[in-house]
CSV table of C-alpha atoms and ligand atoms in Angstrom, one decimal:
chain,number,residue,atom,x,y,z
O,571,MET,CA,27.3,20.1,-4.9
O,572,SER,CA,30.6,18.3,-3.8
O,573,ASP,CA,30.7,21.0,-1.1
O,574,LEU,CA,27.5,19.8,0.5
O,575,ILE,CA,28.6,16.3,-0.1
O,576,GLU,CA,31.5,16.9,2.0
O,577,LYS,CA,29.7,18.5,4.8
O,578,LEU,CA,27.2,15.7,4.7
O,579,ARG,CA,30.3,13.4,5.0
O,580,SER,CA,31.9,15.2,8.0
O,581,GLU,CA,28.7,15.0,9.9
O,582,LEU,CA,27.4,11.6,8.9
O,583,GLY,CA,31.1,9.6,8.3
O,584,ASP,CA,32.1,7.7,5.3
O,585,ALA,CA,29.4,4.9,6.1
O,586,GLY,CA,26.6,7.8,6.3
O,587,VAL,CA,27.4,9.0,2.7
O,588,LEU,CA,27.2,6.8,-0.6
O,589,THR,CA,28.1,8.5,-3.8
O,590,GLY,CA,29.3,7.1,-7.3
O,591,ALA,CA,29.0,3.3,-7.8
O,592,ASP,CA,27.6,2.8,-4.4
O,593,ALA,CA,25.1,5.5,-4.4
O,594,GLU,CA,23.8,3.9,-8.2
O,595,GLU,CA,24.2,0.3,-6.7
O,596,LYS,CA,21.5,1.5,-3.8
O,597,ALA,CA,19.2,2.7,-6.5
O,598,GLN,CA,18.7,-0.7,-8.0
O,599,GLY,CA,15.9,-3.1,-7.4
O,600,GLY,CA,13.4,-0.7,-6.8
O,601,TRP,CA,9.6,-1.7,-7.7
O,602,SER,CA,9.4,1.7,-9.5
O,603,HIS,CA,11.8,4.0,-11.3
O,604,LEU,CA,14.5,5.5,-8.4
O,605,GLY,CA,16.4,7.4,-10.8
O,606,THR,CA,20.4,8.2,-10.1
O,607,PRO,CA,20.7,10.2,-6.9
O,608,LEU,CA,23.5,12.5,-6.6
O,609,ALA,CA,24.3,10.7,-2.9
O,610,VAL,CA,23.0,8.2,-0.8
O,611,VAL,CA,22.7,9.4,2.7
O,612,ARG,CA,22.2,6.8,5.8
O,613,PRO,CA,21.7,8.4,8.7
O,614,ALA,CA,22.2,6.3,11.8
O,615,SER,CA,20.0,8.4,14.1
O,616,THR,CA,17.2,11.0,14.5
O,617,GLU,CA,20.2,13.6,15.1
O,618,GLU,CA,21.8,12.7,11.9
O,619,THR,CA,18.8,12.8,9.9
O,620,SER,CA,18.6,16.2,11.4
O,621,LYS,CA,21.9,17.2,10.3
O,622,ALA,CA,21.6,16.0,7.1
O,623,LEU,CA,18.2,17.9,6.9
O,624,LYS,CA,19.7,21.2,8.0
O,625,LEU,CA,22.5,21.0,5.8
O,626,CYS,CA,20.2,20.4,2.4
O,627,HIS,CA,18.0,23.0,3.6
O,628,ALA,CA,20.6,25.5,3.8
O,629,ALA,CA,21.8,24.3,0.3
O,630,GLY,CA,18.5,24.3,-0.8
O,631,GLN,CA,19.1,20.7,-2.2
O,632,GLY,CA,16.1,18.3,-2.7
O,633,ILE,CA,16.2,15.3,-0.7
O,634,VAL,CA,13.9,12.0,-1.0
O,635,ALA,CA,13.6,9.5,1.8
O,636,TRP,CA,13.9,5.9,1.0
O,637,GLY,CA,12.4,2.8,2.8
O,638,GLY,CA,11.9,-0.6,1.2
O,639,LYS,CA,11.8,1.2,-2.1
O,640,THR,CA,8.6,-1.0,-3.1
O,641,GLY,CA,6.6,1.9,-3.8
O,642,LEU,CA,4.7,1.7,-7.0
O,643,VAL,CA,4.3,5.2,-8.0
O,644,GLU,CA,7.7,6.6,-8.2
O,645,GLY,CA,7.3,8.5,-5.0
O,646,GLY,CA,11.0,7.4,-4.5
O,647,ASN,CA,12.4,8.9,-7.8
O,648,ALA,CA,15.6,10.6,-6.7
O,649,GLU,CA,16.9,11.6,-9.9
O,650,GLY,CA,19.7,14.5,-9.6
O,651,MET,CA,18.5,14.5,-5.6
O,652,ILE,CA,20.0,13.3,-2.6
O,653,ALA,CA,18.4,10.2,-1.5
O,654,LEU,CA,18.0,9.8,2.2
O,655,SER,CA,17.9,5.8,3.3
O,656,MET,CA,16.3,5.0,6.5
O,657,GLU,CA,18.1,1.3,6.6
O,658,ARG,CA,20.5,2.2,9.4
O,659,MET,CA,17.5,2.9,11.5
O,660,HIS,CA,16.0,-0.5,11.6
O,661,ALA,CA,15.5,-1.2,15.4
O,662,VAL,CA,12.2,-2.1,17.3
O,663,GLU,CA,13.3,0.0,20.5
O,664,GLU,CA,10.5,-1.0,22.5
O,665,ILE,CA,7.6,-3.7,22.7
O,666,ASP,CA,5.1,-2.6,25.7
O,667,THR,CA,2.9,-5.5,26.7
O,668,VAL,CA,1.0,-3.8,29.1
O,669,SER,CA,0.0,-0.8,26.9
O,670,GLY,CA,0.2,-3.0,23.6
O,671,THR,CA,2.5,-0.8,21.8
O,672,MET,CA,5.5,-0.7,19.7
O,673,THR,CA,8.0,1.9,19.3
O,674,VAL,CA,10.1,1.4,16.3
O,675,GLN,CA,12.4,3.4,13.9
O,676,ALA,CA,11.3,4.2,10.5
O,677,GLY,CA,13.8,1.8,8.8
O,678,ALA,CA,12.7,-1.4,10.3
O,679,VAL,CA,11.2,-4.0,7.7
O,680,LEU,CA,7.4,-4.7,8.2
O,681,GLU,CA,8.0,-8.2,8.6
O,682,ALA,CA,10.9,-8.1,11.0
O,683,ALA,CA,8.9,-5.7,13.2
O,684,CYS,CA,5.6,-8.2,12.9
O,685,ASP,CA,7.9,-11.1,14.1
O,686,ALA,CA,9.2,-9.0,17.0
O,687,VAL,CA,5.8,-8.5,18.2
O,688,GLU,CA,4.7,-12.1,17.5
O,689,ALA,CA,7.4,-13.1,19.7
O,690,LYS,CA,5.7,-11.2,22.6
O,691,GLY,CA,2.2,-12.8,21.9
O,692,PHE,CA,0.9,-9.6,20.2
O,693,PHE,CA,-0.3,-8.9,16.5
O,694,PHE,CA,0.8,-5.9,14.3
O,695,PRO,CA,-2.1,-6.4,11.4
O,696,LEU,CA,-0.4,-4.5,8.5
O,697,ASP,CA,-0.1,-7.0,5.9
O,698,LEU,CA,1.0,-6.6,2.4
O,699,GLY,CA,2.7,-8.1,-0.2
O,700,ALA,CA,5.9,-6.3,-0.3
O,701,ARG,CA,6.1,-7.2,3.9
O,702,GLY,CA,9.6,-8.6,3.4
O,703,SER,CA,10.8,-5.4,2.1
O,704,ALA,CA,8.6,-2.4,2.8
O,705,THR,CA,9.5,-0.5,5.9
O,706,ILE,CA,7.3,1.0,8.9
O,707,GLY,CA,8.4,4.5,7.7
O,708,GLY,CA,7.5,3.8,4.3
O,709,ASN,CA,4.3,2.1,5.3
O,710,ILE,CA,3.4,5.4,7.2
O,711,SER,CA,4.1,7.9,4.5
O,712,THR,CA,2.2,5.9,2.3
O,713,ASN,CA,-0.8,5.3,4.8
O,714,ALA,CA,-0.2,1.6,3.6
O,715,GLY,CA,-3.3,-0.7,3.4
O,716,GLY,CA,-3.0,-4.3,2.4
O,717,ASN,CA,-4.9,-7.1,3.2
O,718,ARG,CA,-6.6,-6.7,6.6
O,719,VAL,CA,-7.9,-3.1,6.1
O,720,LEU,CA,-11.8,-4.3,6.5
O,721,ARG,CA,-10.7,-5.4,9.8
O,722,TYR,CA,-8.0,-3.5,11.2
O,723,GLY,CA,-7.8,-0.4,9.3
O,724,MET,CA,-5.1,1.5,7.4
O,725,MET,CA,-1.5,2.6,8.8
O,726,ARG,CA,-3.1,5.8,9.9
O,727,GLU,CA,-5.3,3.9,12.6
O,728,MET,CA,-2.1,2.1,13.9
O,729,VAL,CA,-0.2,4.9,14.2
O,730,LEU,CA,0.0,6.6,17.8
O,731,GLY,CA,3.0,8.6,17.9
O,732,LEU,CA,5.3,9.9,15.5
O,733,GLU,CA,8.8,11.7,15.6
O,734,VAL,CA,9.7,13.6,12.4
O,735,VAL,CA,12.2,15.8,11.2
O,736,LEU,CA,11.2,18.8,9.5
O,737,ALA,CA,12.4,20.3,6.2
O,738,ASP,CA,14.9,22.7,8.3
O,739,GLY,CA,16.4,20.0,10.4
O,740,THR,CA,13.8,20.7,13.5
O,741,VAL,CA,12.9,17.3,15.4
O,742,LEU,CA,9.2,17.0,16.1
O,743,SER,CA,8.8,14.5,18.8
O,744,SER,CA,5.0,13.7,18.9
O,745,MET,CA,5.8,9.8,20.5
O,746,ASN,CA,2.3,9.6,22.0
O,747,HIS,CA,1.7,6.2,23.4
O,748,MET,CA,-2.3,6.7,24.3
O,749,LEU,CA,-5.0,5.9,22.3
O,750,LYS,CA,-6.8,8.9,23.2
O,751,ASN,CA,-5.2,12.3,22.9
O,752,ASN,CA,-7.2,15.4,21.9
O,753,ALA,CA,-4.8,18.2,23.1
O,754,GLY,CA,-5.0,20.3,20.1
O,755,TYR,CA,-4.3,19.4,16.3
O,756,ASP,CA,-3.1,15.8,15.8
O,757,LEU,CA,-0.2,17.1,13.9
O,758,LYS,CA,1.0,13.3,13.1
O,759,GLN,CA,-1.8,13.0,10.6
O,760,MET,CA,0.3,15.7,8.4
O,761,PHE,CA,3.0,13.1,7.9
O,762,ILE,CA,0.9,9.8,7.4
O,763,GLY,CA,0.1,9.5,3.6
O,764,THR,CA,2.1,12.5,2.6
O,765,GLU,CA,4.7,10.4,1.1
O,766,GLY,CA,7.6,12.6,2.3
O,767,THR,CA,6.8,15.6,1.1
O,768,LEU,CA,6.0,17.5,4.5
O,769,GLY,CA,8.5,15.8,7.0
O,770,ILE,CA,10.7,12.7,7.2
O,771,VAL,CA,9.1,10.0,9.7
O,772,THR,CA,12.4,9.0,11.6
O,773,ARG,CA,10.4,7.0,14.6
O,774,ALA,CA,6.8,5.8,15.4
O,775,VAL,CA,4.7,4.3,18.1
O,776,VAL,CA,2.2,1.7,16.8
O,777,ARG,CA,-0.9,0.1,18.2
O,778,LEU,CA,-0.6,-3.7,18.7
O,779,ARG,CA,-3.5,-6.2,18.9
O,780,PRO,CA,-3.7,-9.4,21.1
O,781,ALA,CA,-2.5,-12.4,18.5
O,782,PRO,CA,-5.3,-13.9,17.1
O,783,SER,CA,-5.4,-17.6,18.2
O,784,SER,CA,-7.4,-18.9,15.2
O,785,GLN,CA,-7.5,-18.5,11.5
O,786,ASP,CA,-9.7,-19.9,9.0
O,787,VAL,CA,-9.5,-19.3,5.3
O,788,ALA,CA,-11.8,-20.4,2.7
O,789,PHE,CA,-11.7,-20.1,-1.0
O,790,VAL,CA,-14.9,-19.2,-2.7
O,791,GLY,CA,-16.4,-19.2,-6.3
O,792,VAL,CA,-19.3,-17.4,-7.2
O,793,SER,CA,-21.1,-16.9,-10.5
O,794,GLU,CA,-22.1,-13.2,-10.6
O,795,PHE,CA,-20.6,-9.9,-9.2
O,796,ASP,CA,-23.5,-9.1,-6.8
O,797,ALA,CA,-23.1,-12.2,-5.0
O,798,MET,CA,-19.7,-11.0,-3.7
O,799,PRO,CA,-21.1,-8.0,-1.7
O,800,ARG,CA,-23.7,-10.0,-0.7
O,801,LEU,CA,-21.5,-12.7,0.6
O,802,LEU,CA,-19.3,-9.8,2.5
O,803,ARG,CA,-22.4,-8.6,4.2
O,804,HIS,CA,-23.4,-12.3,5.1
O,805,MET,CA,-20.0,-13.3,6.2
O,806,ASP,CA,-19.3,-9.9,8.2
O,807,VAL,CA,-22.9,-10.6,10.2
O,808,ALA,CA,-22.4,-14.4,10.5
O,809,LEU,CA,-18.9,-14.1,11.9
O,810,GLY,CA,-19.7,-11.3,14.7
O,811,GLY,CA,-16.7,-9.3,14.1
O,812,THR,CA,-14.0,-11.5,13.2
O,813,LEU,CA,-13.9,-11.3,9.4
O,814,SER,CA,-10.5,-10.3,8.7
O,815,ALA,CA,-10.2,-10.4,4.7
O,816,PHE,CA,-12.6,-10.5,1.9
O,817,GLU,CA,-10.1,-10.5,-1.5
O,818,VAL,CA,-11.8,-11.0,-4.7
O,819,MET,CA,-10.3,-12.1,-7.8
O,820,TRP,CA,-11.8,-11.9,-11.1
O,821,GLU,CA,-11.2,-15.0,-13.5
O,822,ASP,CA,-8.2,-13.8,-15.5
O,823,PHE,CA,-6.1,-13.2,-12.3
O,824,TYR,CA,-7.3,-16.6,-10.9
O,825,ASN,CA,-6.4,-18.2,-14.0
O,826,LEU,CA,-2.9,-16.5,-14.3
O,827,VAL,CA,-1.8,-17.6,-10.5
O,828,THR,CA,-3.1,-21.0,-10.6
O,829,ARG,CA,-1.7,-22.1,-14.2
O,830,GLU,CA,1.9,-22.9,-15.0
O,831,PRO,CA,4.4,-21.4,-15.1
O,832,ALA,CA,2.6,-20.3,-11.7
O,833,LEU,CA,3.5,-22.7,-8.8
O,834,GLY,CA,0.0,-22.4,-7.1
O,835,LYS,CA,-2.5,-25.2,-7.7
O,836,PRO,CA,-6.2,-24.3,-8.3
O,837,PRO,CA,-8.2,-24.7,-5.1
O,838,LEU,CA,-11.2,-24.6,-7.1
O,839,ALA,CA,-12.2,-25.7,-10.4
O,840,SER,CA,-11.2,-22.8,-13.0
O,841,THR,CA,-15.0,-22.4,-14.0
O,842,HIS,CA,-16.5,-19.1,-11.9
O,843,PRO,CA,-16.2,-15.3,-13.3
O,844,TYR,CA,-15.1,-14.5,-9.6
O,845,TYR,CA,-13.2,-15.9,-6.8
O,846,VAL,CA,-13.0,-14.7,-3.0
O,847,LEU,CA,-10.4,-15.3,-0.4
O,848,VAL,CA,-12.2,-15.2,2.9
O,849,GLU,CA,-10.4,-15.2,6.0
O,850,SER,CA,-11.5,-14.8,10.0
O,851,LEU,CA,-9.3,-14.3,12.7
O,852,GLY,CA,-10.7,-15.4,16.1
O,853,GLY,CA,-9.7,-16.4,19.5
O,854,HIS,CA,-10.7,-20.1,19.8
O,855,GLN,CA,-9.9,-22.4,16.9
O,856,GLU,CA,-12.5,-25.1,17.3
O,857,GLU,CA,-15.5,-22.6,18.1
O,858,ASP,CA,-14.4,-20.4,15.5
O,859,SER,CA,-14.1,-22.9,12.6
O,860,ALA,CA,-17.2,-24.3,13.3
O,861,ARG,CA,-18.9,-21.0,12.8
O,862,PHE,CA,-16.9,-20.2,9.6
O,863,GLU,CA,-17.9,-23.4,8.0
O,864,ALA,CA,-21.5,-22.8,9.3
O,865,ALA,CA,-21.6,-19.5,7.7
O,866,LEU,CA,-20.2,-20.7,4.4
O,867,MET,CA,-22.8,-23.7,4.3
O,868,ALA,CA,-25.4,-21.2,5.0
O,869,ALA,CA,-24.1,-18.7,1.9
O,870,MET,CA,-24.1,-21.9,-0.3
O,871,GLU,CA,-27.7,-22.7,0.5
O,872,GLU,CA,-29.1,-19.1,0.1
O,873,GLY,CA,-27.3,-19.6,-3.4
O,874,ILE,CA,-25.0,-16.8,-2.8
O,875,VAL,CA,-21.9,-19.2,-3.0
O,876,THR,CA,-21.7,-21.9,-6.1
O,877,ASP,CA,-18.5,-23.9,-4.9
O,878,ALA,CA,-16.4,-23.2,-1.8
O,879,VAL,CA,-13.2,-24.9,0.0
O,880,ILE,CA,-12.2,-24.5,3.4
O,881,ALA,CA,-8.3,-24.9,4.1
O,882,LYS,CA,-7.6,-27.5,6.3
O,883,ASN,CA,-4.3,-26.9,8.1
O,884,GLN,CA,-1.8,-24.1,8.1
O,885,SER,CA,0.0,-25.0,5.0
O,886,GLU,CA,-3.2,-25.0,2.8
O,887,ARG,CA,-4.1,-21.9,4.2
O,888,ASP,CA,-0.7,-20.3,3.5
O,889,ALA,CA,-0.9,-21.8,0.0
O,890,MET,CA,-4.5,-19.8,-0.4
O,891,TRP,CA,-2.9,-16.5,0.7
O,892,ALA,CA,0.2,-17.2,-1.5
O,893,LEU,CA,-2.2,-17.0,-4.6
O,894,ARG,CA,-3.6,-13.7,-3.7
O,895,ASP,CA,0.2,-12.7,-3.3
O,896,ASP,CA,1.7,-13.8,-6.1
O,897,VAL,CA,3.0,-10.4,-7.7
O,898,GLY,CA,5.7,-12.6,-9.3
O,899,GLN,CA,3.3,-14.3,-11.8
O,900,VAL,CA,1.6,-10.5,-12.6
O,901,ALA,CA,5.3,-9.3,-13.0
O,902,GLN,CA,6.1,-11.9,-15.6
O,903,ASN,CA,3.4,-10.7,-17.9
O,904,TRP,CA,5.5,-7.7,-18.8
O,905,PRO,CA,4.8,-5.0,-20.1
O,906,ILE,CA,2.1,-4.1,-17.9
O,907,PHE,CA,0.7,-1.1,-16.3
O,908,THR,CA,-0.7,-1.2,-12.8
O,909,TYR,CA,-3.6,0.7,-11.2
O,910,ASP,CA,-4.9,1.0,-8.0
O,911,VAL,CA,-8.3,2.4,-7.8
O,912,SER,CA,-11.0,2.9,-5.4
O,913,LEU,CA,-15.1,3.3,-5.9
O,914,GLY,CA,-18.1,2.3,-4.3
O,915,ILE,CA,-19.0,-1.4,-4.6
O,916,SER,CA,-22.1,-0.6,-6.6
O,917,HIS,CA,-20.0,0.8,-9.4
O,918,MET,CA,-17.6,-1.8,-9.7
O,919,GLU,CA,-19.1,-4.2,-12.2
O,920,LYS,CA,-19.8,-1.4,-14.6
O,921,TYR,CA,-16.8,0.2,-14.2
O,922,VAL,CA,-14.5,-3.2,-14.8
O,923,ALA,CA,-17.0,-3.6,-18.0
O,924,THR,CA,-16.3,0.0,-19.4
O,925,VAL,CA,-12.8,-0.2,-18.9
O,926,LYS,CA,-12.3,-3.5,-20.7
O,927,GLU,CA,-14.7,-2.1,-23.6
O,928,ARG,CA,-12.6,0.9,-24.2
O,929,LEU,CA,-9.3,-1.3,-24.1
O,930,ALA,CA,-10.8,-3.7,-26.6
O,931,ALA,CA,-11.8,-0.9,-28.9
O,932,GLU,CA,-8.1,0.7,-28.9
O,933,TRP,CA,-5.7,-2.3,-28.7
O,934,ASP,CA,-6.0,-6.0,-30.0
O,935,SER,CA,-6.6,-8.9,-27.3
O,936,PRO,CA,-5.5,-6.3,-24.4
O,937,THR,CA,-5.0,-8.3,-21.0
O,938,THR,CA,-6.6,-7.1,-17.7
O,939,MET,CA,-6.4,-8.6,-14.6
O,940,ILE,CA,-8.6,-7.3,-11.8
O,941,PHE,CA,-8.2,-8.4,-8.0
O,942,GLY,CA,-8.6,-6.4,-4.9
O,943,HIS,CA,-10.0,-5.4,-1.3
O,944,LEU,CA,-13.8,-5.5,-2.0
O,945,GLY,CA,-14.8,-4.5,1.4
O,946,ASP,CA,-12.7,-1.4,1.0
O,947,GLY,CA,-13.7,-0.7,-2.6
O,948,ASN,CA,-10.2,-1.0,-3.7
O,949,LEU,CA,-9.6,-2.6,-7.0
O,950,HIS,CA,-6.2,-3.4,-8.4
O,951,VAL,CA,-6.2,-3.5,-12.0
O,952,ILE,CA,-3.5,-4.7,-14.4
O,953,VAL,CA,-3.7,-3.8,-18.2
O,954,GLY,CA,-1.3,-5.2,-20.8
O,955,VAL,CA,-1.3,-3.4,-24.0
O,956,GLY,CA,1.0,-3.4,-27.2
O,957,ASP,CA,4.3,-3.1,-26.2
O,958,GLY,CA,4.2,-1.3,-23.2
O,959,GLU,CA,5.1,2.0,-25.0
O,960,PRO,CA,4.9,5.3,-23.2
O,961,GLU,CA,2.0,6.8,-25.3
O,962,ALA,CA,0.2,3.6,-24.5
O,963,ARG,CA,0.6,4.4,-21.0
O,964,ARG,CA,-1.1,8.0,-20.9
O,965,ARG,CA,-4.1,6.7,-23.0
O,966,VAL,CA,-4.6,3.6,-20.5
O,967,GLU,CA,-4.5,5.9,-17.7
O,968,GLU,CA,-7.1,8.0,-19.5
O,969,ILE,CA,-9.3,5.0,-19.8
O,970,VAL,CA,-8.8,3.5,-16.2
O,971,TYR,CA,-9.1,6.8,-14.4
O,972,SER,CA,-11.5,9.0,-16.3
O,973,PRO,CA,-14.8,6.8,-15.0
O,974,LEU,CA,-13.8,7.4,-11.6
O,975,ARG,CA,-14.7,11.0,-12.0
O,976,ASP,CA,-18.1,10.8,-12.4
O,977,ILE,CA,-18.7,8.2,-9.7
O,978,GLY,CA,-16.9,9.8,-7.1
O,979,GLY,CA,-13.8,7.2,-7.0
O,980,SER,CA,-10.0,7.5,-6.4
O,981,VAL,CA,-7.0,7.4,-8.6
O,982,SER,CA,-5.2,6.0,-5.7
O,983,ALA,CA,-6.8,3.7,-3.1
O,984,GLU,CA,-3.5,2.5,-1.6
O,985,HIS,CA,-0.4,3.2,-3.6
O,986,GLY,CA,-0.2,6.7,-3.2
O,987,ILE,CA,0.5,9.8,-5.9
O,988,GLY,CA,4.1,10.1,-6.3
O,989,LEU,CA,5.4,11.1,-9.6
O,990,GLU,CA,3.1,8.9,-11.5
O,991,LYS,CA,-0.4,9.8,-10.7
O,992,ARG,CA,0.1,13.2,-10.1
O,993,PRO,CA,-1.4,14.4,-13.3
O,994,TYR,CA,-4.6,13.0,-12.0
O,995,LEU,CA,-5.0,14.2,-8.5
O,996,GLY,CA,-7.3,16.7,-9.4
O,997,TRP,CA,-9.6,13.7,-10.8
O,998,SER,CA,-9.9,12.5,-7.4
O,999,ARG,CA,-9.7,15.8,-5.2
O,1000,THR,CA,-11.5,19.4,-5.6
O,1001,PRO,CA,-9.8,22.4,-6.6
O,1002,GLU,CA,-10.0,23.3,-2.7
O,1003,GLU,CA,-8.5,20.5,-1.4
O,1004,VAL,CA,-5.7,20.6,-3.8
O,1005,ALA,CA,-5.0,24.3,-3.0
O,1006,LEU,CA,-5.0,23.8,0.6
O,1007,MET,CA,-2.1,20.8,0.4
O,1008,HIS,CA,-0.3,23.4,-1.7
O,1009,THR,CA,-0.7,25.9,1.5
O,1010,LEU,CA,0.5,23.0,3.8
O,1011,LYS,CA,3.2,22.3,1.5
O,1012,ALA,CA,4.3,25.7,1.3
O,1013,THR,CA,4.2,26.1,4.9
O,1014,LEU,CA,6.2,23.4,5.9
O,1015,ASP,CA,8.8,23.1,3.3
O,1016,PRO,CA,9.0,26.6,2.0
O,1017,LYS,CA,12.0,25.9,0.0
O,1018,GLY,CA,10.5,22.8,-1.4
O,1019,ILE,CA,13.2,20.5,-1.0
O,1020,LEU,CA,11.2,17.4,0.8
O,1021,ASN,CA,10.5,14.9,-2.2
O,1022,PRO,CA,10.4,17.6,-4.7
O,1023,GLY,CA,7.6,17.3,-7.5
O,1024,LYS,CA,6.1,14.4,-5.8
O,1025,VAL,CA,2.4,14.4,-5.0
O,1026,LEU,CA,1.7,18.1,-6.2
O,1027,GLU,CA,2.7,19.9,-9.1
O,1028,PRO,CA,5.5,22.6,-8.1
O,1029,GLY,CA,4.2,25.8,-8.5
O,1030,LEU,CA,0.7,25.2,-9.3
O,1031,LYS,CA,-1.8,26.6,-6.6
O,1032,VAL,CA,-5.0,24.8,-8.2
O,1033,ALA,CA,-5.7,21.5,-9.6
O,1034,ALA,CA,-5.6,21.3,-13.5
O,1035,GLU,CA,-8.6,20.5,-15.0
W,1554,ZN,ZN1,-4.0,-3.8,-2.0
């Protein structure tokens, strides 16, 4: 092992290889367990990334890519392996204002990339709670979703080209800038959402959008679940394509983020079972605001909405979004288990009731907080039971995931599989799908050195029942 570390050091220099206490320090502060890596390798270029992979490949050494370390499913756990931090490759290389594209290195922090784009009068629409630490490379390898998928799609829809280093160090350059390119297989898709198990993303070309010049945000209270999908449809039609977010909150979540010790103030009285944050992004503030208000008024007249408040200025808009993003409050209630599931909107109300019932049957006063992206069929489910003991975790997973099997839901809407959800992959994918995933893995990474053990169970060809 020390032999490999020495070789890495001679290729990447002292700043490129951290060991001992320096490596341990880098493994702190992750949103899920990162383990203790043998070393943290920090390439400053694609060429250095390739050299590192080549050496690890020759040595059969497992290597785990790190971005902002804000993944939630132990996808970055590098226990006993080499961590490959992309933190030195953080440049925004080019913003092309003619074709509307950005060429960016994998380690660029999402928020910094968005700011650079904004300074050029463009908009990169990916937005999520971890924006200040999550990296573009991490967003690609997890196919990040977030708050505006409804309008702009997930990361997959924004990536035009990729540069990837394969397991053996081969650099695969697929830095396409065009929206249309059907010359053969779209290879980049293999590296989007595959959590660093098939290759390491080093650079990307992403699609930019025109910067919106209007933003309208409202907070809405509704009295029954069915009103939420009705409101979604109503607003989508009435706004003629400018609806950009439709974030739902069950009352437990709303109360948590609007009552002390939370800093957020309740925009509406706390008397509704469900709340929705609705956002529109458009091109003309006055006209868009008038349309937005009229659409909400109509929803009230039709009885879909019980109560609503429209933000009057930017600080009120930001304050409404801050409630939705207040992960700090959620984390306060530790120990908690966090889940991220997808299911059809028509199944949601019954699903939530079933989960709550089953939890209450096994624990005294369990807490559940539910919020999510209704238009995407994506709910975030936060559960607090007992002292957070590991046996409880397995049982809660069973309760949260098992009802999804019969209704064609997914155990992972946007957080990925990592280590944490691996036992349940076969609950959302068919045995044939999982077998093909193993075939791809074996082809692209025959020695199994890329993020070993994540997503797929090593050695297994068919999903376990
Ligand atoms: Zn989310």
